[in-house]
CSV table of N, CA and C in Angstrom, one decimal:
chain,number,residue,atom,x,y,z
A,1,MET,N,138.4,-84.8,168.3
A,1,MET,CA,136.9,-85.1,168.5
A,1,MET,C,136.9,-84.4,170.4
A,2,THR,N,136.0,-83.9,170.2
A,2,THR,CA,135.4,-83.5,172.0
A,2,THR,C,134.9,-85.1,172.0
A,3,SER,N,134.6,-85.2,173.3
A,3,SER,CA,134.0,-86.0,174.3
A,3,SER,C,132.3,-86.4,173.9
A,4,LEU,N,131.8,-85.1,173.3
A,4,LEU,CA,130.4,-85.2,173.1
A,4,LEU,C,130.0,-86.0,171.7
A,5,ALA,N,131.4,-85.3,170.5
A,5,ALA,CA,131.3,-86.3,169.4
A,5,ALA,C,131.5,-87.4,169.9
A,6,ARG,N,132.4,-87.9,170.2
A,6,ARG,CA,133.0,-89.5,170.6
A,6,ARG,C,131.8,-89.8,171.2
A,7,ARG,N,131.5,-89.7,172.3
A,7,ARG,CA,129.4,-90.2,172.7
A,7,ARG,C,128.8,-90.5,171.3
A,8,ARG,N,128.4,-89.8,171.0
A,8,ARG,CA,127.6,-89.6,169.8
A,8,ARG,C,128.1,-90.5,168.7
A,9,VAL,N,129.1,-90.7,168.3
A,9,VAL,CA,129.9,-92.0,167.2
A,9,VAL,C,129.4,-93.1,167.6
A,10,VAL,N,130.0,-93.1,169.2
A,10,VAL,CA,129.9,-94.4,169.8
A,10,VAL,C,128.4,-95.1,169.7
A,11,LEU,N,127.5,-94.0,170.2
A,11,LEU,CA,126.0,-94.0,170.1
A,11,LEU,C,126.0,-94.5,168.6
A,12,LEU,N,125.9,-94.0,168.1
A,12,LEU,CA,125.7,-94.3,166.4
A,12,LEU,C,126.2,-95.3,166.0
A,13,LEU,N,127.0,-96.5,166.3
A,13,LEU,CA,127.5,-97.8,166.3
A,13,LEU,C,126.5,-98.6,166.6
A,14,VAL,N,126.4,-97.6,168.3
A,14,VAL,CA,125.6,-99.2,169.0
A,14,VAL,C,124.4,-99.3,168.2
A,15,ALA,N,123.8,-98.2,167.7
A,15,ALA,CA,122.3,-97.7,167.1
A,15,ALA,C,122.6,-98.7,166.1
A,16,VAL,N,123.4,-99.0,165.4
A,16,VAL,CA,123.4,-99.5,164.2
A,16,VAL,C,123.3,-101.2,164.6
A,17,ALA,N,124.0,-101.9,165.6
A,17,ALA,CA,124.2,-103.2,166.4
A,17,ALA,C,122.9,-102.9,167.2
A,18,VAL,N,122.1,-102.4,167.6
A,18,VAL,CA,121.2,-102.6,167.9
A,18,VAL,C,119.9,-102.8,166.9
A,19,VAL,N,119.9,-102.4,166.0
A,19,VAL,CA,119.3,-102.6,164.6
A,19,VAL,C,119.5,-104.1,164.0
A,20,ALA,N,120.6,-104.3,163.4
A,20,ALA,CA,120.7,-105.7,163.4
A,20,ALA,C,120.1,-106.6,164.6
A,21,ALA,N,120.4,-106.4,165.8
A,21,ALA,CA,120.1,-107.6,166.7
A,21,ALA,C,118.3,-107.8,166.7
A,22,GLY,N,117.6,-106.3,166.3
A,22,GLY,CA,116.5,-106.6,165.9
A,22,GLY,C,116.0,-107.1,165.2
A,23,LEU,N,116.3,-106.8,163.9
A,23,LEU,CA,115.9,-107.3,163.1
A,23,LEU,C,116.7,-108.6,163.1
A,24,THR,N,117.9,-108.8,163.4
A,24,THR,CA,117.5,-110.8,163.3
A,24,THR,C,116.6,-111.3,164.5
A,25,VAL,N,116.3,-111.3,165.4
A,25,VAL,CA,115.6,-111.3,166.3
A,25,VAL,C,113.8,-112.1,165.5
A,26,HIS,N,114.0,-110.4,165.0
A,26,HIS,CA,112.6,-110.7,163.9
A,26,HIS,C,112.3,-111.3,163.6
A,27,GLU,N,113.6,-111.8,162.4
A,27,GLU,CA,113.9,-112.5,161.7
A,27,GLU,C,113.6,-114.4,162.3
A,28,LEU,N,114.6,-114.2,162.7
A,28,LEU,CA,114.9,-115.7,163.4
A,28,LEU,C,114.0,-116.3,164.6
A,29,ALA,N,113.6,-115.5,165.8
A,29,ALA,CA,113.4,-115.8,167.2
A,29,ALA,C,112.0,-115.7,166.7
A,30,GLU,N,111.0,-117.0,167.4
A,30,GLU,CA,109.6,-117.3,167.1
A,30,GLU,C,109.1,-116.9,168.7
A,31,GLY,N,107.7,-117.2,167.9
A,31,GLY,CA,106.7,-117.2,169.9
A,31,GLY,C,107.6,-115.7,170.7
A,32,TRP,N,107.1,-116.0,172.0
A,32,TRP,CA,107.0,-114.9,172.5
A,32,TRP,C,108.2,-114.3,173.1
A,33,ALA,N,109.0,-115.3,173.5
A,33,ALA,CA,110.0,-115.3,173.6
A,33,ALA,C,110.9,-113.7,172.7
A,34,GLY,N,110.9,-114.6,171.5
A,34,GLY,CA,110.9,-113.8,170.2
A,34,GLY,C,110.9,-112.3,170.3
A,35,ALA,N,109.4,-112.2,170.7
A,35,ALA,CA,108.7,-110.6,170.4
A,35,ALA,C,109.2,-110.0,171.6
A,36,PHE,N,109.3,-110.7,173.0
A,36,PHE,CA,109.2,-109.8,174.4
A,36,PHE,C,111.2,-109.4,174.2
A,37,ALA,N,112.2,-110.0,172.7
A,37,ALA,CA,113.6,-109.4,173.1
A,37,ALA,C,113.1,-108.6,172.4
A,38,GLY,N,112.5,-108.6,171.1
A,38,GLY,CA,112.2,-107.7,170.0
A,38,GLY,C,111.9,-106.4,170.9
A,39,ASP,N,110.7,-106.0,171.7
A,39,ASP,CA,110.5,-105.5,172.2
A,39,ASP,C,111.5,-104.4,173.0
A,40,ALA,N,112.1,-105.2,173.8
A,40,ALA,CA,113.3,-104.8,174.4
A,40,ALA,C,114.2,-104.0,173.6
A,41,LEU,N,114.3,-104.8,173.1
A,41,LEU,CA,115.8,-103.7,171.6
A,41,LEU,C,114.8,-102.5,171.9
A,42,TYR,N,113.7,-102.8,171.5
A,42,TYR,CA,112.8,-101.5,170.3
A,42,TYR,C,113.1,-100.3,171.7
A,43,ALA,N,113.3,-100.5,172.8
A,43,ALA,CA,113.1,-99.5,174.2
A,43,ALA,C,114.5,-99.4,173.7
A,44,VAL,N,115.7,-100.3,174.1
A,44,VAL,CA,117.1,-99.9,174.0
A,44,VAL,C,117.3,-98.8,173.0
A,45,LEU,N,117.1,-99.3,171.6
A,45,LEU,CA,117.1,-98.5,170.2
A,45,LEU,C,116.8,-97.0,170.4
A,46,LEU,N,115.7,-96.9,171.2
A,46,LEU,CA,115.0,-95.4,171.3
A,46,LEU,C,115.8,-95.1,172.4
A,47,PHE,N,116.3,-95.8,173.6
A,47,PHE,CA,117.6,-95.0,175.0
A,47,PHE,C,118.4,-94.6,173.4
A,48,VAL,N,118.9,-95.3,173.0
A,48,VAL,CA,120.3,-95.3,172.2
A,48,VAL,C,119.7,-93.2,171.2
A,49,LEU,N,118.9,-93.9,170.6
A,49,LEU,CA,118.5,-92.5,169.6
A,49,LEU,C,118.1,-90.9,170.5
A,50,VAL,N,117.9,-90.7,171.7
A,50,VAL,CA,117.7,-90.2,172.8
A,50,VAL,C,118.9,-89.5,173.3
A,51,ALA,N,119.4,-90.6,173.1
A,51,ALA,CA,121.2,-90.4,174.1
A,51,ALA,C,121.9,-89.8,172.5
A,52,ILE,N,121.9,-89.6,171.6
A,52,ILE,CA,122.3,-89.5,170.5
A,52,ILE,C,121.9,-87.9,170.4
A,53,VAL,N,120.3,-87.7,170.5
A,53,VAL,CA,120.5,-86.1,170.2
A,53,VAL,C,120.5,-85.2,171.5
A,54,THR,N,120.2,-85.9,172.6
A,54,THR,CA,120.7,-85.2,173.6
A,54,THR,C,122.2,-85.9,175.2
A,55,PRO,N,122.8,-85.3,174.3
A,55,PRO,CA,124.3,-86.7,175.1
A,55,PRO,C,124.6,-86.2,176.1
A,56,ARG,N,124.4,-85.3,176.5
A,56,ARG,CA,125.0,-84.4,178.3
A,56,ARG,C,123.6,-84.7,178.8
A,57,ALA,N,122.2,-85.3,178.5
A,57,ALA,CA,121.5,-85.7,179.5
A,57,ALA,C,121.3,-86.8,180.4
A,58,HIS,N,121.3,-87.0,181.4
A,58,HIS,CA,121.5,-87.9,182.0
A,58,HIS,C,120.7,-89.3,181.8
A,59,SER,N,121.7,-90.4,182.3
A,59,SER,CA,120.9,-91.3,181.9
A,59,SER,C,119.6,-91.9,182.1
A,60,ALA,N,119.7,-91.7,183.5
A,60,ALA,CA,117.8,-91.5,183.7
A,60,ALA,C,116.9,-90.8,183.2
A,61,VAL,N,116.8,-89.8,182.9
A,61,VAL,CA,116.1,-88.7,182.0
A,61,VAL,C,115.8,-90.1,180.7
A,62,VAL,N,117.6,-90.0,179.8
A,62,VAL,CA,117.2,-90.6,178.3
A,62,VAL,C,116.4,-91.8,178.9
A,63,GLY,N,116.5,-92.8,179.6
A,63,GLY,CA,115.7,-93.7,180.0
A,63,GLY,C,113.8,-93.7,180.3
A,64,GLY,N,114.0,-92.6,181.0
A,64,GLY,CA,112.6,-92.4,180.9
A,64,GLY,C,112.3,-91.3,180.2
A,65,ILE,N,112.6,-90.7,179.3
A,65,ILE,CA,112.3,-90.8,177.9
A,65,ILE,C,112.0,-91.6,176.7
A,66,ALA,N,112.8,-92.3,176.4
A,66,ALA,CA,113.0,-93.5,175.8
A,66,ALA,C,111.6,-94.6,176.0
A,67,LEU,N,111.4,-94.8,177.5
A,67,LEU,CA,110.0,-95.6,178.1
A,67,LEU,C,109.1,-95.2,177.7
A,68,THR,N,109.0,-93.3,178.3
A,68,THR,CA,107.6,-92.8,177.3
A,68,THR,C,107.3,-93.0,176.1
A,69,VAL,N,108.2,-92.8,175.6
A,69,VAL,CA,107.9,-93.2,173.8
A,69,VAL,C,107.0,-94.0,173.5
A,70,CYS,N,108.0,-95.2,173.9
A,70,CYS,CA,107.7,-96.8,173.8
A,70,CYS,C,106.4,-96.7,174.3
A,71,VAL,N,105.9,-96.3,175.6
A,71,VAL,CA,104.1,-96.6,175.9
A,71,VAL,C,103.4,-95.9,175.2
A,72,GLY,N,104.1,-94.9,174.8
A,72,GLY,CA,103.1,-94.1,173.9
A,72,GLY,C,102.6,-94.6,172.4
A,73,VAL,N,103.7,-95.6,172.0
A,73,VAL,CA,104.0,-95.8,170.6
A,73,VAL,C,102.6,-97.0,171.1
A,74,GLU,N,103.2,-98.0,172.0
A,74,GLU,CA,101.9,-98.7,172.4
A,74,GLU,C,100.4,-98.8,172.8
A,75,LEU,N,100.4,-97.6,173.3
A,75,LEU,CA,98.7,-97.0,173.4
A,75,LEU,C,98.4,-96.4,172.0
A,76,LEU,N,98.9,-96.0,171.4
A,76,LEU,CA,98.6,-95.8,169.7
A,76,LEU,C,98.1,-97.0,169.9
A,77,GLN,N,98.7,-98.3,169.7
A,77,GLN,CA,98.0,-99.2,168.6
A,77,GLN,C,96.8,-99.5,169.3
A,78,LEU,N,95.7,-99.4,170.7
A,78,LEU,CA,94.5,-98.9,170.7
A,78,LEU,C,93.7,-98.3,169.5
A,79,THR,N,94.3,-97.3,169.1
A,79,THR,CA,93.6,-96.4,167.7
A,79,THR,C,93.6,-97.0,166.9
A,80,GLY,N,94.4,-98.1,166.4
A,80,GLY,CA,94.1,-98.8,165.6
A,80,GLY,C,94.9,-98.1,164.0
A,81,VAL,N,95.2,-96.9,164.5
A,81,VAL,CA,96.3,-96.1,163.3
A,81,VAL,C,97.4,-97.2,162.8
A,82,PRO,N,98.3,-97.4,163.8
A,82,PRO,CA,99.4,-97.9,163.0
A,82,PRO,C,98.9,-99.4,162.7
A,83,ALA,N,98.5,-100.2,163.2
A,83,ALA,CA,97.7,-101.1,162.1
A,83,ALA,C,97.2,-100.9,160.9
A,84,ARG,N,96.6,-100.0,160.7
A,84,ARG,CA,96.4,-99.4,158.8
A,84,ARG,C,97.1,-99.0,157.7
A,85,LEU,N,98.0,-97.9,158.9
A,85,LEU,CA,99.3,-97.6,158.5
A,85,LEU,C,100.4,-98.9,158.1
A,86,SER,N,100.3,-99.9,159.0
A,86,SER,CA,101.3,-100.8,158.5
A,86,SER,C,100.6,-101.9,157.4
A,87,ALA,N,99.4,-101.7,157.0
A,87,ALA,CA,98.3,-102.5,155.9
A,87,ALA,C,99.0,-101.5,154.6
A,88,ALA,N,99.5,-100.4,154.9
A,88,ALA,CA,99.5,-99.7,153.4
A,88,ALA,C,100.9,-99.4,153.1
A,89,ILE,N,101.9,-99.3,154.7
A,89,ILE,CA,103.3,-99.0,154.1
A,89,ILE,C,103.9,-99.9,154.9
A,90,PRO,N,105.1,-100.8,153.8
A,90,PRO,CA,105.6,-101.5,154.1
A,90,PRO,C,107.1,-101.0,155.6
A,91,GLY,N,106.8,-102.2,156.4
A,91,GLY,CA,108.3,-101.8,157.4
A,91,GLY,C,107.4,-100.4,158.8
A,92,VAL,N,106.3,-99.9,158.3
A,92,VAL,CA,105.7,-99.0,159.5
A,92,VAL,C,105.5,-100.3,161.0
A,93,GLU,N,105.5,-101.4,160.9
A,93,GLU,CA,104.8,-102.4,161.6
A,93,GLU,C,106.2,-102.5,162.5
A,94,LEU,N,107.3,-102.2,161.9
A,94,LEU,CA,108.4,-102.5,162.9
A,94,LEU,C,108.5,-101.1,163.6
A,95,VAL,N,108.0,-99.9,163.3
A,95,VAL,CA,108.5,-99.3,164.1
A,95,VAL,C,107.3,-99.0,164.9
A,96,LEU,N,105.9,-99.0,164.4
A,96,LEU,CA,105.2,-98.4,164.8
A,96,LEU,C,104.4,-99.9,165.6
A,97,GLY,N,104.5,-100.9,165.3
A,97,GLY,CA,103.5,-101.8,165.7
A,97,GLY,C,102.6,-102.0,165.1
A,98,SER,N,101.4,-103.0,165.3
A,98,SER,CA,100.4,-103.1,164.9
A,98,SER,C,99.1,-103.8,165.7
A,99,THR,N,99.4,-104.3,167.0
A,99,THR,CA,98.7,-104.5,168.0
A,99,THR,C,99.1,-104.4,169.3
A,100,PHE,N,98.4,-103.5,170.0
A,100,PHE,CA,98.2,-103.2,171.8
A,100,PHE,C,98.3,-104.8,172.6
A,101,GLN,N,99.8,-105.2,173.3
A,101,GLN,CA,99.6,-106.1,174.3
A,101,GLN,C,100.3,-105.4,174.9
A,102,ALA,N,99.7,-105.9,176.3
A,102,ALA,CA,100.1,-105.2,177.8
A,102,ALA,C,102.2,-105.9,178.0
A,103,THR,N,102.2,-107.3,177.9
A,103,THR,CA,103.5,-107.9,178.0
A,103,THR,C,104.6,-106.7,177.0
A,104,ASP,N,104.2,-106.4,176.3
A,104,ASP,CA,105.1,-105.1,175.6
A,104,ASP,C,105.3,-104.4,176.7
A,105,LEU,N,104.5,-103.6,177.0
A,105,LEU,CA,104.9,-102.6,178.0
A,105,LEU,C,105.9,-103.1,179.3
A,106,ILE,N,105.7,-104.6,180.1
A,106,ILE,CA,107.1,-105.0,180.6
A,106,ILE,C,108.5,-105.0,179.8
A,107,ALA,N,108.4,-105.5,178.0
A,107,ALA,CA,109.4,-106.0,177.7
A,107,ALA,C,110.1,-104.1,177.6
A,108,TYR,N,109.4,-103.2,177.5
A,108,TYR,CA,110.1,-102.3,177.3
A,108,TYR,C,110.5,-101.8,178.5
A,109,ALA,N,110.4,-102.2,179.5
A,109,ALA,CA,110.5,-101.6,180.5
A,109,ALA,C,112.2,-101.5,181.1
A,110,LEU,N,112.0,-102.9,180.6
A,110,LEU,CA,113.7,-103.7,181.1
A,110,LEU,C,114.6,-103.2,180.4
A,111,GLY,N,114.1,-103.2,179.1
A,111,GLY,CA,114.7,-102.8,178.1
A,111,GLY,C,115.2,-101.1,178.0
A,112,ALA,N,114.6,-100.2,178.5
A,112,ALA,CA,115.2,-98.8,179.4
A,112,ALA,C,115.8,-99.3,180.3
A,113,ALA,N,115.4,-100.1,180.9
A,113,ALA,CA,116.2,-100.2,182.1
A,113,ALA,C,117.5,-100.3,182.0
A,114,VAL,N,118.1,-101.9,181.6
A,114,VAL,CA,119.1,-102.5,180.5
A,114,VAL,C,120.1,-101.5,180.2
A,115,ALA,N,119.4,-101.0,179.2
A,115,ALA,CA,120.4,-99.6,178.2
A,115,ALA,C,120.4,-98.3,179.4
A,116,THR,N,119.5,-98.0,180.8
A,116,THR,CA,119.7,-96.5,181.7
A,116,THR,C,121.2,-97.2,182.2
A,117,VAL,N,121.1,-98.3,182.9
A,117,VAL,CA,122.1,-99.0,183.6
A,117,VAL,C,123.5,-98.9,182.9
A,118,ALA,N,123.4,-100.3,182.0
A,118,ALA,CA,124.5,-99.8,180.5
A,118,ALA,C,125.2,-98.4,180.6
A,119,ASP,N,124.2,-97.3,179.8
A,119,ASP,CA,124.9,-95.8,180.4
A,119,ASP,C,125.2,-95.4,181.2
A,120,LEU,N,124.7,-96.0,182.8
A,120,LEU,CA,125.4,-95.3,183.8
A,120,LEU,C,126.7,-95.8,184.1
A,121,LEU,N,127.2,-97.5,183.4
A,121,LEU,CA,128.2,-97.9,184.1
A,121,LEU,C,129.5,-97.5,182.9
A,122,VAL,N,129.1,-97.2,182.1
A,122,VAL,CA,129.8,-96.6,180.9
A,122,VAL,C,130.5,-95.7,180.6
A,123,ARG,N,129.3,-94.7,181.2
A,123,ARG,CA,129.8,-93.0,182.0
A,123,ARG,C,131.0,-93.0,183.1
A,124,ARG,N,130.5,-93.9,184.0
A,124,ARG,CA,131.1,-93.9,185.3
A,124,ARG,C,132.1,-94.2,185.1
A,125,ARG,N,132.7,-95.4,184.6
A,125,ARG,CA,134.3,-96.1,183.9
A,125,ARG,C,134.4,-95.1,183.3
A,126,ALA,N,134.3,-94.5,181.9
A,126,ALA,CA,135.0,-93.5,181.3
A,126,ALA,C,135.4,-92.0,182.0
A,127,ALA,N,134.2,-91.5,183.1
A,127,ALA,CA,135.0,-90.6,184.2
A,127,ALA,C,135.4,-90.7,185.4
A,128,GLY,N,135.8,-92.4,185.6
A,128,GLY,CA,136.2,-92.4,186.2
A,128,GLY,C,138.2,-92.7,185.7
A,129,SER,N,137.6,-92.8,184.7
A,129,SER,CA,139.8,-93.2,183.8
A,129,SER,C,140.4,-92.4,184.2
A,130,SER,N,139.4,-91.4,183.9
A,130,SER,CA,140.8,-90.1,183.9
A,130,SER,C,141.2,-89.0,185.8
A,131,ARG,N,140.4,-89.9,186.5
A,131,ARG,CA,139.9,-89.0,187.7
A,131,ARG,C,141.1,-88.8,188.4
A,132,ASP,N,142.3,-90.1,188.9
A,132,ASP,CA,143.7,-90.0,189.5
A,132,ASP,C,144.9,-90.4,188.3
A,133,ALA,N,144.5,-90.1,187.1
A,133,ALA,CA,145.5,-90.2,186.0
A,133,ALA,C,145.7,-88.3,186.3
A,134,ARG,N,147.2,-88.5,186.1
A,134,ARG,CA,147.5,-86.9,185.4
A,134,ARG,C,147.3,-87.0,184.0
A,135,THR,N,147.1,-86.0,183.4
A,135,THR,CA,146.5,-85.5,182.1
A,135,THR,C,146.7,-85.0,181.9
A,136,THR,N,147.8,-83.1,182.3
A,136,THR,CA,147.7,-82.4,181.8
A,136,THR,C,149.4,-82.2,181.0
A,137,PRO,N,149.4,-81.7,180.2
A,137,PRO,CA,150.9,-81.9,179.0
A,137,PRO,C,151.9,-81.8,180.5
A,138,SER,N,152.0,-81.0,181.3
A,138,SER,CA,153.2,-81.1,182.5
A,138,SER,C,152.8,-82.0,183.5
A,139,ALA,N,152.1,-83.2,183.4
A,139,ALA,CA,151.6,-83.8,184.5
A,139,ALA,C,153.3,-84.7,185.1
A,140,ASP,N,153.8,-85.2,184.1
A,140,ASP,CA,155.1,-85.4,184.4
A,140,ASP,C,156.2,-84.3,185.0
A,141,ALA,N,155.9,-83.9,185.0
A,141,ALA,CA,157.1,-82.9,185.3
A,141,ALA,C,157.5,-82.7,187.0
A,142,PRO,N,158.4,-82.6,187.4
A,142,PRO,CA,158.5,-82.6,188.9
A,142,PRO,C,157.5,-81.4,189.4
A,143,GLY,N,157.4,-81.9,190.8
A,143,GLY,CA,156.7,-80.6,191.7
A,143,GLY,C,157.2,-79.4,191.9
A,144,ALA,N,156.7,-78.4,192.1
A,144,ALA,CA,157.2,-77.4,192.6
A,144,ALA,C,158.4,-77.5,193.6
A,145,ARG,N,159.4,-77.0,194.0
A,145,ARG,CA,160.8,-76.8,194.5
A,145,ARG,C,160.2,-76.1,195.3
A,146,PRO,N,160.6,-76.3,197.4
A,146,PRO,CA,159.9,-75.1,198.4
A,146,PRO,C,161.7,-74.3,198.0
A,147,ARG,N,161.3,-72.6,198.5
A,147,ARG,CA,162.1,-71.9,198.2
A,147,ARG,C,164.0,-72.1,199.3
A,148,ALA,N,164.3,-71.4,198.6
A,148,ALA,CA,165.7,-71.4,200.1
A,148,ALA,C,165.2,-71.1,201.2
A,149,GLY,N,165.7,-71.7,202.1
A,149,GLY,CA,165.2,-71.2,203.3
A,149,GLY,C,164.4,-71.6,204.0
A,150,THR,N,163.2,-72.4,203.2
A,150,THR,CA,161.5,-72.8,203.8
A,150,THR,C,161.8,-74.2,204.3
A,151,PRO,N,161.4,-74.0,205.4
A,151,PRO,CA,161.4,-75.9,205.9
A,151,PRO,C,160.0,-76.2,205.1
A,152,SER,N,160.7,-77.4,205.0
A,152,SER,CA,159.5,-78.4,203.9
A,152,SER,C,158.8,-78.9,205.1
A,153,ARG,N,157.9,-79.8,204.8
A,153,ARG,CA,156.9,-80.8,205.6
A,153,ARG,C,157.2,-82.0,205.5
């Protein structure tokens, strides 16, 4: 499996976990804290989905795209369209929300920032794991010997 395919599989598993966490928060957590956590998880999910589609993109770019989409969805709520869709189609409210709240923008920024930093750390660790390691098939072979008559240093 290539590293990009492996990244996508891991991101897909993370997306499932984030959806499960988001639905749990939606059902169990009440009040402002629950809504804030749910909005932050929404931004994390968007980060993961963008990263699945663009696995080579820099983490900061993915975070910026995710935050932009979140802000766009929140601003769309000012039009009333998501509220009307939520009333007509079950589940739409989980994706588009229904009413604009400025504090949601803070939660989105925090969620996107946390996801970006986490992705940067994971990628740095993955890149560093093979930096000093000998990974070629002949890595354990002895080094080249100097030719006879050639002084070694």
